[in-house]
Tab-separated table of C-alpha atoms in Angstrom:
chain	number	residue	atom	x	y	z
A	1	UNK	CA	-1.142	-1.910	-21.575
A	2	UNK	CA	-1.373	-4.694	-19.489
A	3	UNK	CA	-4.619	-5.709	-17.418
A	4	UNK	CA	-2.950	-6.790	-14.496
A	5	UNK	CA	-5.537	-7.678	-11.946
A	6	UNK	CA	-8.181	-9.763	-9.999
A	7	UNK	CA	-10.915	-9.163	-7.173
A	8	UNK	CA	-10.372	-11.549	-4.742
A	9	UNK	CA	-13.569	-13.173	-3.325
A	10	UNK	CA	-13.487	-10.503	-0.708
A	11	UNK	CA	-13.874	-7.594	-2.312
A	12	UNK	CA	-16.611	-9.215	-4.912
A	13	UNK	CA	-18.560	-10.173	-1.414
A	14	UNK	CA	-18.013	-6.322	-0.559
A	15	UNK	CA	-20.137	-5.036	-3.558
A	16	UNK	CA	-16.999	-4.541	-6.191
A	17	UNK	CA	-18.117	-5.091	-10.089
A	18	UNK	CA	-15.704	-3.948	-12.532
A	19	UNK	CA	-17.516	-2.513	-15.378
A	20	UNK	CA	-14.717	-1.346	-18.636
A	21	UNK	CA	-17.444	-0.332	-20.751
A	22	UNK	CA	-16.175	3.113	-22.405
A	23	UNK	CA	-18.979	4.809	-21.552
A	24	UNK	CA	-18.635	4.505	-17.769
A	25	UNK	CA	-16.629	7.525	-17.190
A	26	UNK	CA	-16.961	7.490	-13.050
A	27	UNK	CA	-17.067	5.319	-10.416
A	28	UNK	CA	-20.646	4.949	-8.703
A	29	UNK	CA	-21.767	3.370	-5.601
A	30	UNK	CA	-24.352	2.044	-2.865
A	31	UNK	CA	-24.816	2.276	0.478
A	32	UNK	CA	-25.271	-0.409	2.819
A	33	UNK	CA	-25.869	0.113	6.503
A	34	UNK	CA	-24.383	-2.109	8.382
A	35	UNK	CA	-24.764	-2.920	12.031
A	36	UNK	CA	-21.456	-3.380	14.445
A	37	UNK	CA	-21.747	-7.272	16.423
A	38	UNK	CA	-19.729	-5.197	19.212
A	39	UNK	CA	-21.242	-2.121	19.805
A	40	UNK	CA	-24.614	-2.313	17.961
A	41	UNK	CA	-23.720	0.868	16.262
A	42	UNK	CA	-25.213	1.065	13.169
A	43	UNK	CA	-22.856	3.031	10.170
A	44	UNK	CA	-22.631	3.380	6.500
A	45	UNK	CA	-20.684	1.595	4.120
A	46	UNK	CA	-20.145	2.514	0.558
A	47	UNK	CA	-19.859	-0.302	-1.634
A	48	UNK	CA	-18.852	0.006	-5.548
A	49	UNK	CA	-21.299	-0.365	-7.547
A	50	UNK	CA	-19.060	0.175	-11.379
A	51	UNK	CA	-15.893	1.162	-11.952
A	52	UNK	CA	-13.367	1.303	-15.004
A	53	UNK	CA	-9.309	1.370	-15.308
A	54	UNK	CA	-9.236	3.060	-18.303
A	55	UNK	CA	-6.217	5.368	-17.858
A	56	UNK	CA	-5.209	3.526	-14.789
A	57	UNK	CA	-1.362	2.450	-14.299
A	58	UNK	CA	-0.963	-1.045	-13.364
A	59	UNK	CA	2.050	-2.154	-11.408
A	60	UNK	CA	4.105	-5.566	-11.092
A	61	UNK	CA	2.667	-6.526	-7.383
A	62	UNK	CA	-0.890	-6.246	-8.894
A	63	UNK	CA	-1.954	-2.759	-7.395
A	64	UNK	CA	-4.133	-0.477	-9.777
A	65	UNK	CA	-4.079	2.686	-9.491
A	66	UNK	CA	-6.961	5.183	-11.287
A	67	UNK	CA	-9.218	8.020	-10.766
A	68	UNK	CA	-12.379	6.022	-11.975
A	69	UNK	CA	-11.105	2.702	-10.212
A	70	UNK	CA	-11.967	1.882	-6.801
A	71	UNK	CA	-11.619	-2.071	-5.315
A	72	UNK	CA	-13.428	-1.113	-2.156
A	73	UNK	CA	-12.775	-2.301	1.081
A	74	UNK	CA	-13.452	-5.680	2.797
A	75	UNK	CA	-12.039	-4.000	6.053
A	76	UNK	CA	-13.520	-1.384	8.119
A	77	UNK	CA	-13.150	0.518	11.324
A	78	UNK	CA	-16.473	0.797	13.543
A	79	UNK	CA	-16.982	4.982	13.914
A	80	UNK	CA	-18.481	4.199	17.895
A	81	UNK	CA	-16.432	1.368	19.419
A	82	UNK	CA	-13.019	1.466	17.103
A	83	UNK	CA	-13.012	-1.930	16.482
A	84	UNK	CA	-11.639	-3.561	12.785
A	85	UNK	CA	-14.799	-5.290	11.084
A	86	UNK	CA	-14.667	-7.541	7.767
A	87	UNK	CA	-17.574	-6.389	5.890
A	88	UNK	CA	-18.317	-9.346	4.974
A	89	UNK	CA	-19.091	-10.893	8.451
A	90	UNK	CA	-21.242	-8.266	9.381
A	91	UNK	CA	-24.896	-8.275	9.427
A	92	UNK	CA	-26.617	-5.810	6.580
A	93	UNK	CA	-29.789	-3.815	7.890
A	94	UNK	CA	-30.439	-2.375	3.669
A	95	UNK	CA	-29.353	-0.878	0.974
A	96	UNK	CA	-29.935	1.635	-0.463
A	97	UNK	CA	-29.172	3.992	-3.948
A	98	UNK	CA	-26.630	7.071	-3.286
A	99	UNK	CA	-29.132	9.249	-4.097
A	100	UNK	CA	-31.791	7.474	-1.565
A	101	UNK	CA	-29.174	7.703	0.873
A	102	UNK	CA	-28.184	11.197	0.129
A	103	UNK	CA	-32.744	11.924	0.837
A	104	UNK	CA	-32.649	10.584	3.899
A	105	UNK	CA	-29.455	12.720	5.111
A	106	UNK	CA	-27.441	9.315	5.460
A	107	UNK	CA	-24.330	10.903	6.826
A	108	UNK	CA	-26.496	12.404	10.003
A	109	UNK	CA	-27.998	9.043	10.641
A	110	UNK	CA	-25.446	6.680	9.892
A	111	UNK	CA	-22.008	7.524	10.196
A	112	UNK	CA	-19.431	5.808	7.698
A	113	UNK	CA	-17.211	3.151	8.556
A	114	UNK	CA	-13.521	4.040	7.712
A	115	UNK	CA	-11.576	2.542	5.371
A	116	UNK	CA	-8.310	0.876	6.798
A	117	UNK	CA	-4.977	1.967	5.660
A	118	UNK	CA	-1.262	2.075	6.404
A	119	UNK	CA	-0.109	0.924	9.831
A	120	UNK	CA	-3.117	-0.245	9.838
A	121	UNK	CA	-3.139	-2.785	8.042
A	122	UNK	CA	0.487	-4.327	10.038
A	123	UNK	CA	-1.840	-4.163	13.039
A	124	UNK	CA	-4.504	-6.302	11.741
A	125	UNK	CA	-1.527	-9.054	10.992
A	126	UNK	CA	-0.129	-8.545	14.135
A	127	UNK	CA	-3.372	-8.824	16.249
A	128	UNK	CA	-4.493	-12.224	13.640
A	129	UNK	CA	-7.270	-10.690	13.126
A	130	UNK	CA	-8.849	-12.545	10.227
A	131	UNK	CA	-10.716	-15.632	10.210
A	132	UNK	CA	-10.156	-17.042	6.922
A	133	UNK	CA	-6.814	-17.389	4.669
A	134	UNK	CA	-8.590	-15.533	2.310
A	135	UNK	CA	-9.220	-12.679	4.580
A	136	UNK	CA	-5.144	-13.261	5.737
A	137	UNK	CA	-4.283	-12.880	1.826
A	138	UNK	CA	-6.619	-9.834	1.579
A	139	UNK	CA	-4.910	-7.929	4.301
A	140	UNK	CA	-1.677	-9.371	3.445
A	141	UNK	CA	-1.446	-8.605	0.327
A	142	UNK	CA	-2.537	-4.813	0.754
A	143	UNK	CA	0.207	-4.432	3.762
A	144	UNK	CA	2.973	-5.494	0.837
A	145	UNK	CA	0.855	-2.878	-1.765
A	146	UNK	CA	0.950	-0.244	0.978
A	147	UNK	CA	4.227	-0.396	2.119
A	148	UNK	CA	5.552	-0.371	-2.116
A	149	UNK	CA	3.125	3.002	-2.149
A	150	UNK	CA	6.177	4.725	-0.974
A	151	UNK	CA	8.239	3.740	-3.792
A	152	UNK	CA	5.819	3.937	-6.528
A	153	UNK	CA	5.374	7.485	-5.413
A	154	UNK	CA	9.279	8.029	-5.206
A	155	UNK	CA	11.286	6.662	-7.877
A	156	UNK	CA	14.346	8.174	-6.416
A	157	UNK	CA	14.065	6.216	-3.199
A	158	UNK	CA	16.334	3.369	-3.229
A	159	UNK	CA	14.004	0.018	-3.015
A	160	UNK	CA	14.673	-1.650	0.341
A	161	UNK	CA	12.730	-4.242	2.432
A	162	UNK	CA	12.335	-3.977	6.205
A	163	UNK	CA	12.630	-6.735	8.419
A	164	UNK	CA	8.872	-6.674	8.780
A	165	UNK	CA	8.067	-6.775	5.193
A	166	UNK	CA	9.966	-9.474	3.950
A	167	UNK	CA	8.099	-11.645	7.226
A	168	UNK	CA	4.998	-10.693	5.231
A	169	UNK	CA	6.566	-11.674	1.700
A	170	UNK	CA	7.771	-15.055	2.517
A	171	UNK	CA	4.347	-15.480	4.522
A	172	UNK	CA	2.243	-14.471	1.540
A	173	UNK	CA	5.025	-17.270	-0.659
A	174	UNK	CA	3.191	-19.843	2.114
A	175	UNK	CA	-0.213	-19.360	1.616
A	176	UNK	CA	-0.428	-17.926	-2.544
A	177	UNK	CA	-1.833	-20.940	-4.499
A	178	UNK	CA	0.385	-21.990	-7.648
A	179	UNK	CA	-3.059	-23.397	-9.067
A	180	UNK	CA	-4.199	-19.648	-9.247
A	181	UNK	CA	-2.581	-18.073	-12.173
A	182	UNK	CA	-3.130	-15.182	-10.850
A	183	UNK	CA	-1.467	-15.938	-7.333
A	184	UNK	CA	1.140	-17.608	-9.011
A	185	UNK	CA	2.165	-14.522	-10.929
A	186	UNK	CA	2.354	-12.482	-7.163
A	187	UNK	CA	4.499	-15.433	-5.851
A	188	UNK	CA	6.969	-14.706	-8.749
A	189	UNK	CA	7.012	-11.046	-8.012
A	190	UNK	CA	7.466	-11.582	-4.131
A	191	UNK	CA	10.524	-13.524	-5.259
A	192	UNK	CA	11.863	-11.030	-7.570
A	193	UNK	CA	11.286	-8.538	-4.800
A	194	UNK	CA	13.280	-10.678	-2.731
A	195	UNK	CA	15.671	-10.958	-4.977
A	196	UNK	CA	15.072	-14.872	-5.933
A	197	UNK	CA	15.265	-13.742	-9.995
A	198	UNK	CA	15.624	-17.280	-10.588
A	199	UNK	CA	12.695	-18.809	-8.983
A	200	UNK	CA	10.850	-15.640	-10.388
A	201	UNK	CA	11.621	-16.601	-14.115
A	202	UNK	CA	11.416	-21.052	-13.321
A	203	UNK	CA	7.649	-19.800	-12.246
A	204	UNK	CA	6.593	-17.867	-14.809
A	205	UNK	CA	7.496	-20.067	-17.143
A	206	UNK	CA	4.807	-22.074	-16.767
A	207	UNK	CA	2.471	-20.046	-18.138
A	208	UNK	CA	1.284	-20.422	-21.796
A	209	UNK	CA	2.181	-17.647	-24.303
A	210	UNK	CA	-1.559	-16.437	-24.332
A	211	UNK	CA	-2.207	-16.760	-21.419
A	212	UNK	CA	-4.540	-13.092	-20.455
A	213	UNK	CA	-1.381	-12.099	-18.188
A	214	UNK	CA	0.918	-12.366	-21.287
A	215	UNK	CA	2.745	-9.201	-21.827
A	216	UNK	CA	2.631	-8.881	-17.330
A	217	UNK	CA	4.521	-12.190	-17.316
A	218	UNK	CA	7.168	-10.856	-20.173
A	219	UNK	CA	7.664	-7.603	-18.019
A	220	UNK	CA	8.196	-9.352	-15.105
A	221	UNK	CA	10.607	-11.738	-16.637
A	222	UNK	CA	12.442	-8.850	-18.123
A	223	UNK	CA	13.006	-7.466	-14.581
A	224	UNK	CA	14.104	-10.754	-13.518
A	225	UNK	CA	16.333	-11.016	-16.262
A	226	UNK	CA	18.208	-7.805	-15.300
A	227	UNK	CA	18.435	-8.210	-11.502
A	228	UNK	CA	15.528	-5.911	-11.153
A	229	UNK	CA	13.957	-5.713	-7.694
A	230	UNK	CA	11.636	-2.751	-7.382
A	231	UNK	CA	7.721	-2.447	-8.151
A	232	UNK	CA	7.119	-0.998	-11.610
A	233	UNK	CA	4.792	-0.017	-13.552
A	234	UNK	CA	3.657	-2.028	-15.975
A	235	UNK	CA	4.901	-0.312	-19.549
């Protein structure tokens, strides 16, 4: 199985550690409350603290998908005023231990912030709002992993992109690095999505036979290779 993955700087600044030790069999967190610059609300946040992907499917545009994995969130909705809020550009009152939290009946005195998902995140890309191009590849990226969700989850659905989505592919081909192996491997998937199976397979072959994305980059190519433009799991 192939270990397809990276936190972006994001979601490490959100609290995410990755921890594959076999004997971490669940995910665990922390709470941070955090206080909203709009409304002055203060609300909970719960920030991953370890996680595994043992058992977890890994897919071609670099989504994971696991009971004991969990990335976190870098985006969150404000539970008084509504308003979208990146974590990490909001001020931290403490922290605190679930089970601290849990004492001091954390849910009646700080309501949590939602996570974002679905339209959602279109709206965020619509409205700009993100400050950084990191934050715009954060969001980016999980509008293109939302919007495959609905073919993971359907393999009989034939694999189409909206007008919308393929704005958002050739957008996230912009601002991808090549100098991130990583992002490089995404900007060859984006093109075999779009059905560019030639500039998929000219950028992966770059890489160096061990490279740690090895047997991702020979899966991909395969794809390529037959005209393949659906997300798939990584076999």
């Amino acid at each position: 199985m192939s270990h397809f993955k990276k936190h972006s700087n994001i979601a490490i600044t959100c609290g995410l550690t990755n921890n594959k030790s076999k004997d971490s069999n669940m995910t665990s967190y922390r709470f941070a409350i955090k206080q909203c610059p709009n409304c002055s609300c203060e609300f909970s946040i719960m920030i991953v603290a370890s996680c595994n992907t043992l058992g977890a499917k890994f897919y071609t545009d670099g989504f994971i998908s696991g009971s004991m994995y969990d990335e976190g969130c870098a985006v969150v909705v404000c539970p008084k005023c509504d308003k979208y809020l990146w974590t990490e550009d909001v001020s931290t009152n403490k922290t605190m231990s679930d089970s601290q939290f849990l004492k001091e009946s954390g849910f009646d005195k700080w309501p949590c912030g939602d996570k974002i998902r679905g339209d959602q995140f279109k709206e965020i890309i619509d409205k700009s709002l993100y400050r950084t191009q990191s934050q715009e590849k954060y969001i980016r990226i999980r509008e293109w992993w939302s919007y495959n969700n609905d073919f993971r989850n359907n393999v009989s659905e034939e694999f189409e992109l909206t007008k919308n989505q393929i704005t958002n592919l050739k957008r996230l081909l912009h601002i991808l690095s090549a100098a991130d192996e990583y992002e490089l491997i995404l900007k060859a998937e984006i093109n075999r999505e779009l059905g560019n199976f030639d500039e998929c397979i000219k950028q992966l072959n770059v890489h160096q036979i061990d490279s740690v994305y090895a047997s991702t980059i020979k899966f991909i190519k395969n794809l390529a290779g037959n005209r393949k433009k659906r997300v798939a799991m990584i076999e």
